[in-house]
Amino acid sequence: VYFRNLEPPEGDTRPFIRKTPSHTMSSDTTWTRKSHDVKFGATLRFIRNSRTDYSNAFHEATVNPLWLADNGAVLNSRFADMARGSQAQFRDAAMVLLGIVSQGTAHYNYSKTGQAIAQGAPVRRRFDAEEYELYLQDTYRLTKSLTLTAGVRWSLMPPIHEASGTQTNTRVPLGDFFAQRAALADNGIPQSVVAPVEYVLAEQPGGRPLYGFHKRNFSPRIGAAWSKGRYVVRAGWGMYYDLIGAGLIQNFDAYALGLNSNISNPSAVLTAANAPRLTGLNTIPATLLPPAPPAGFPQTAPKLFDITSALDDQLRAPYTMNANLSIGRELPKGWFAEASYVQRLSRRSLLYED
């Protein structure tokens, strides 16, 4: 049981264990002919992310006045002259003194077959990722003072996936779901007519990878270096794709309806008179915990306050475009002065919406 705006009286950190072995194989070849220095090669990476997570292994409750009817205004109703800025703090303190437990959050974990995982048992996953890259580069000494470099890298990054198939997605892509909601809002139609979000396993009909396997991730690179006398000028530009699989899975795996659900009791229903009372820090009032949603797939999101997480499977790999320009000059007595300009432009950056 937690108290709003108060630190827990005892430690509540829950274990999270992760093992991520990564195996890389690479091969590079250089071929030199006259003024050309050509390099080409490949890199292969195999990443295995094994996780043992206790963060959602236990139910929890909160002494929270905002979860009561009328935000718990009855707690300070006898003090009509109380300053508005003090009301929230007063209600928090009153809830603690009266031992009113108003908000409960039930954590339910399942296997992909719908079998419930016991309270206190961890959630185990293993996510596999592969990355393949090819590159070709030519350094051309155009003159004694000018060298040009150009190349391209081709990145192939299949979507990260759960090794045992314990992975879900929405039957209707989230991009289409939000577009439907926006269209209803534009036409003054209530959101209640939106079809509920339905989840399926990635291996079931209607299932998809977490995101698409895009095979056109080409990233060119160019550069030049010029020197004459005491002056040196260097310039370069390159495109670089982000590796997104391992980062995305940390948020996606935290909550997934049908595999993991965090469901709270409805707010603004209980009052200070009928809300359950605190009996112990490790005792959650059973009346605050909504029942577990039906197990198995397909799984439909319940019409309750529900915390889940999902990915828009239309996303594409973000990339940056980096550029630099530097000018240097040799000075007397062994000194060297250089001025540089560095630029970094991001495209398709990922955002996490709460």
Tab-separated table of C-alpha atoms in Angstrom, residues 119-318:
chain	number	residue	atom	x	y	z
A	119	GLN	CA	1.211	-13.851	-7.822
A	120	GLY	CA	4.836	-13.256	-6.840
A	121	ALA	CA	6.236	-15.242	-9.795
A	122	PRO	CA	8.374	-13.397	-12.366
A	123	VAL	CA	7.659	-12.828	-16.042
A	124	ARG	CA	10.291	-14.446	-18.250
A	125	ARG	CA	10.960	-13.455	-21.855
A	126	ARG	CA	13.683	-13.840	-24.467
A	127	PHE	CA	13.838	-11.428	-27.365
A	128	ASP	CA	15.967	-12.166	-30.410
A	129	ALA	CA	17.360	-9.585	-32.796
A	130	GLU	CA	19.562	-9.823	-35.869
A	131	GLU	CA	21.327	-7.018	-37.707
A	132	TYR	CA	23.064	-7.268	-41.083
A	133	GLU	CA	25.105	-4.490	-42.677
A	134	LEU	CA	27.086	-4.194	-45.926
A	135	TYR	CA	29.254	-1.253	-46.911
A	136	LEU	CA	31.326	-0.009	-49.835
A	137	GLN	CA	33.734	2.947	-49.709
A	138	ASP	CA	36.220	4.532	-52.098
A	139	THR	CA	38.922	7.014	-51.086
A	140	TYR	CA	40.202	8.836	-54.168
A	141	ARG	CA	43.350	10.967	-54.072
A	142	LEU	CA	42.352	13.433	-56.770
A	143	THR	CA	45.502	15.556	-56.365
A	144	LYS	CA	48.347	15.720	-53.891
A	145	SER	CA	46.367	18.213	-51.826
A	146	LEU	CA	42.778	16.960	-52.317
A	147	THR	CA	41.279	13.628	-51.242
A	148	LEU	CA	37.636	12.630	-51.746
A	149	THR	CA	35.841	9.817	-49.938
A	150	ALA	CA	32.412	8.403	-50.788
A	151	GLY	CA	30.565	5.321	-49.658
A	152	VAL	CA	27.265	3.742	-48.795
A	153	ARG	CA	26.077	1.398	-46.035
A	154	TRP	CA	23.087	-0.928	-46.389
A	155	SER	CA	21.417	-1.887	-43.101
A	156	LEU	CA	19.011	-4.804	-42.780
A	157	MET	CA	17.306	-5.020	-39.379
A	158	PRO	CA	14.487	-7.589	-39.124
A	159	PRO	CA	11.961	-6.760	-36.377
A	160	ILE	CA	12.930	-7.971	-32.933
A	161	HIS	CA	10.737	-10.865	-31.803
A	162	GLU	CA	10.031	-13.009	-28.756
A	163	ALA	CA	11.658	-16.399	-29.176
A	164	SER	CA	8.731	-18.489	-27.844
A	165	GLY	CA	6.013	-16.496	-29.653
A	166	THR	CA	4.852	-14.670	-26.504
A	167	GLN	CA	4.165	-11.483	-28.425
A	168	THR	CA	0.983	-9.584	-29.296
A	169	ASN	CA	-0.256	-6.829	-31.561
A	170	THR	CA	-3.543	-5.034	-32.169
A	171	ARG	CA	-5.706	-6.596	-34.859
A	172	VAL	CA	-6.340	-3.136	-36.346
A	173	PRO	CA	-3.121	-1.095	-36.672
A	174	LEU	CA	-2.974	1.665	-34.071
A	175	GLY	CA	-2.433	4.249	-36.801
A	176	ASP	CA	-5.831	3.313	-38.283
A	177	PHE	CA	-7.417	3.322	-34.808
A	178	PHE	CA	-6.286	6.872	-34.031
A	179	ALA	CA	-7.262	8.055	-37.516
A	180	GLN	CA	-10.782	6.745	-36.865
A	181	ARG	CA	-10.940	8.600	-33.544
A	182	ALA	CA	-9.769	11.823	-35.171
A	183	ALA	CA	-12.397	11.482	-37.911
A	184	LEU	CA	-15.148	11.015	-35.303
A	185	ALA	CA	-13.963	14.084	-33.398
A	186	ASP	CA	-13.933	16.179	-36.577
A	187	ASN	CA	-17.565	15.212	-37.221
A	188	GLY	CA	-18.778	15.662	-33.641
A	189	ILE	CA	-19.417	11.938	-33.112
A	190	PRO	CA	-18.698	10.569	-29.608
A	191	GLN	CA	-15.695	8.322	-29.070
A	192	SER	CA	-17.934	5.677	-27.527
A	193	VAL	CA	-18.775	4.359	-30.995
A	194	VAL	CA	-15.155	3.379	-31.657
A	195	ALA	CA	-14.756	-0.379	-31.856
A	196	PRO	CA	-12.798	-1.792	-28.874
A	197	VAL	CA	-9.122	-2.504	-29.422
A	198	GLU	CA	-8.510	-6.220	-29.933
A	199	TYR	CA	-5.179	-7.978	-29.409
A	200	VAL	CA	-3.969	-11.179	-31.065
A	201	LEU	CA	-0.781	-13.194	-30.875
A	202	ALA	CA	1.729	-12.396	-33.595
A	203	GLU	CA	1.513	-16.026	-34.745
A	204	GLN	CA	-2.313	-15.983	-35.037
A	205	PRO	CA	-4.382	-14.807	-38.035
A	206	GLY	CA	-4.234	-11.024	-38.049
A	207	GLY	CA	-0.900	-11.063	-36.245
A	208	ARG	CA	2.017	-9.000	-37.479
A	209	PRO	CA	5.610	-8.249	-36.513
A	210	LEU	CA	6.136	-5.397	-34.053
A	211	TYR	CA	7.042	-3.210	-37.033
A	212	GLY	CA	7.858	-3.674	-40.688
A	213	PHE	CA	11.030	-5.177	-42.115
A	214	HIS	CA	12.296	-2.283	-44.220
A	215	LYS	CA	14.905	-3.259	-46.783
A	216	ARG	CA	15.809	0.133	-48.238
A	217	ASN	CA	17.840	1.556	-45.386
A	218	PHE	CA	20.729	2.894	-47.481
A	219	SER	CA	22.939	5.498	-45.809
A	220	PRO	CA	25.409	7.403	-48.035
A	221	ARG	CA	28.569	9.048	-46.684
A	222	ILE	CA	30.792	11.651	-48.364
A	223	GLY	CA	33.885	13.491	-47.230
A	224	ALA	CA	36.714	15.650	-48.490
A	225	ALA	CA	40.100	16.774	-47.172
A	226	TRP	CA	42.228	19.547	-48.692
A	227	SER	CA	45.583	20.861	-47.549
A	228	LYS	CA	47.928	23.458	-48.980
A	229	GLY	CA	50.784	25.123	-47.254
A	230	ARG	CA	49.786	25.736	-43.655
A	231	TYR	CA	46.054	25.337	-44.235
A	232	VAL	CA	43.870	22.235	-43.834
A	233	VAL	CA	40.156	22.013	-44.690
A	234	ARG	CA	37.985	18.976	-43.939
A	235	ALA	CA	34.287	18.416	-44.608
A	236	GLY	CA	31.958	15.466	-44.318
A	237	TRP	CA	28.321	14.403	-44.410
A	238	GLY	CA	26.757	11.085	-43.483
A	239	MET	CA	23.451	9.388	-42.842
A	240	TYR	CA	23.107	7.001	-39.885
A	241	TYR	CA	20.207	4.695	-39.007
A	242	ASP	CA	19.299	4.006	-35.384
A	243	LEU	CA	19.076	0.469	-34.036
A	244	ILE	CA	15.617	0.540	-32.454
A	245	GLY	CA	14.662	-3.039	-31.601
A	246	ALA	CA	16.249	-3.445	-28.162
A	247	GLY	CA	15.084	-0.007	-27.015
A	248	LEU	CA	11.487	-0.470	-28.149
A	249	ILE	CA	11.082	-3.830	-26.512
A	250	GLN	CA	11.805	-2.392	-23.067
A	251	ASN	CA	8.571	-0.368	-23.192
A	252	PHE	CA	6.538	-2.857	-25.206
A	253	ASP	CA	7.279	-5.781	-22.911
A	254	ALA	CA	6.364	-3.877	-19.754
A	255	TYR	CA	2.613	-4.055	-20.389
A	256	ALA	CA	0.773	-6.082	-23.031
A	257	LEU	CA	-2.954	-6.777	-22.736
A	258	GLY	CA	-3.565	-10.496	-22.627
A	259	LEU	CA	-0.060	-11.181	-21.333
A	260	ASN	CA	0.106	-8.502	-18.676
A	261	SER	CA	-2.686	-6.205	-17.527
A	262	ASN	CA	-2.670	-3.463	-14.889
A	263	ILE	CA	-6.282	-2.626	-14.098
A	264	SER	CA	-7.444	-0.090	-11.516
A	265	ASN	CA	-10.843	0.222	-9.900
A	266	PRO	CA	-12.949	3.064	-11.398
A	267	SER	CA	-12.297	6.508	-9.935
A	268	ALA	CA	-14.957	8.840	-8.453
A	269	VAL	CA	-17.102	5.898	-7.292
A	270	LEU	CA	-16.023	5.317	-3.698
A	271	THR	CA	-16.564	7.881	-0.953
A	272	ALA	CA	-14.751	8.541	2.305
A	273	ALA	CA	-17.576	6.683	4.040
A	274	ASN	CA	-17.559	3.399	2.084
A	275	ALA	CA	-13.934	3.101	0.932
A	276	PRO	CA	-12.004	0.271	2.641
A	277	ARG	CA	-9.596	1.010	5.466
A	278	LEU	CA	-5.912	0.259	5.866
A	279	THR	CA	-5.192	-2.938	7.802
A	280	GLY	CA	-1.526	-3.436	6.874
A	281	LEU	CA	1.090	-2.234	4.414
A	282	ASN	CA	1.113	-5.605	2.655
A	283	THR	CA	-2.620	-6.211	2.724
A	284	ILE	CA	-4.541	-5.051	-0.357
A	285	PRO	CA	-8.341	-4.697	0.126
A	286	ALA	CA	-9.843	-7.290	-2.194
A	287	THR	CA	-12.776	-5.018	-3.086
A	288	LEU	CA	-10.382	-2.613	-4.844
A	289	LEU	CA	-8.975	-5.200	-7.245
A	290	PRO	CA	-10.929	-5.663	-10.488
A	291	PRO	CA	-11.164	-9.309	-11.541
A	292	ALA	CA	-8.698	-10.662	-14.037
A	293	PRO	CA	-9.807	-10.230	-17.659
A	294	PRO	CA	-10.476	-13.451	-19.551
A	295	ALA	CA	-7.286	-15.190	-20.619
A	296	GLY	CA	-6.403	-16.326	-24.121
A	297	PHE	CA	-6.445	-14.625	-27.494
A	298	PRO	CA	-8.002	-12.737	-29.185
A	299	GLN	CA	-8.210	-10.337	-26.223
A	300	THR	CA	-10.490	-7.276	-26.157
A	301	ALA	CA	-9.553	-4.260	-24.069
A	302	PRO	CA	-12.008	-3.874	-21.148
A	303	LYS	CA	-14.049	-0.700	-20.699
A	304	LEU	CA	-12.227	0.261	-17.515
A	305	PHE	CA	-9.331	2.486	-16.582
A	306	ASP	CA	-6.684	0.272	-18.115
A	307	ILE	CA	-2.937	0.730	-18.573
A	308	THR	CA	-1.549	-1.152	-21.553
A	309	SER	CA	1.209	-0.515	-24.040
A	310	ALA	CA	1.570	-1.141	-27.763
A	311	LEU	CA	3.589	-0.068	-30.773
A	312	ASP	CA	2.440	1.582	-33.963
A	313	ASP	CA	3.528	-1.042	-36.467
A	314	GLN	CA	3.787	1.599	-39.211
A	315	LEU	CA	6.894	3.154	-37.664
A	316	ARG	CA	10.117	3.276	-39.626
A	317	ALA	CA	13.697	3.331	-38.403
A	318	PRO	CA	14.810	6.821	-37.318
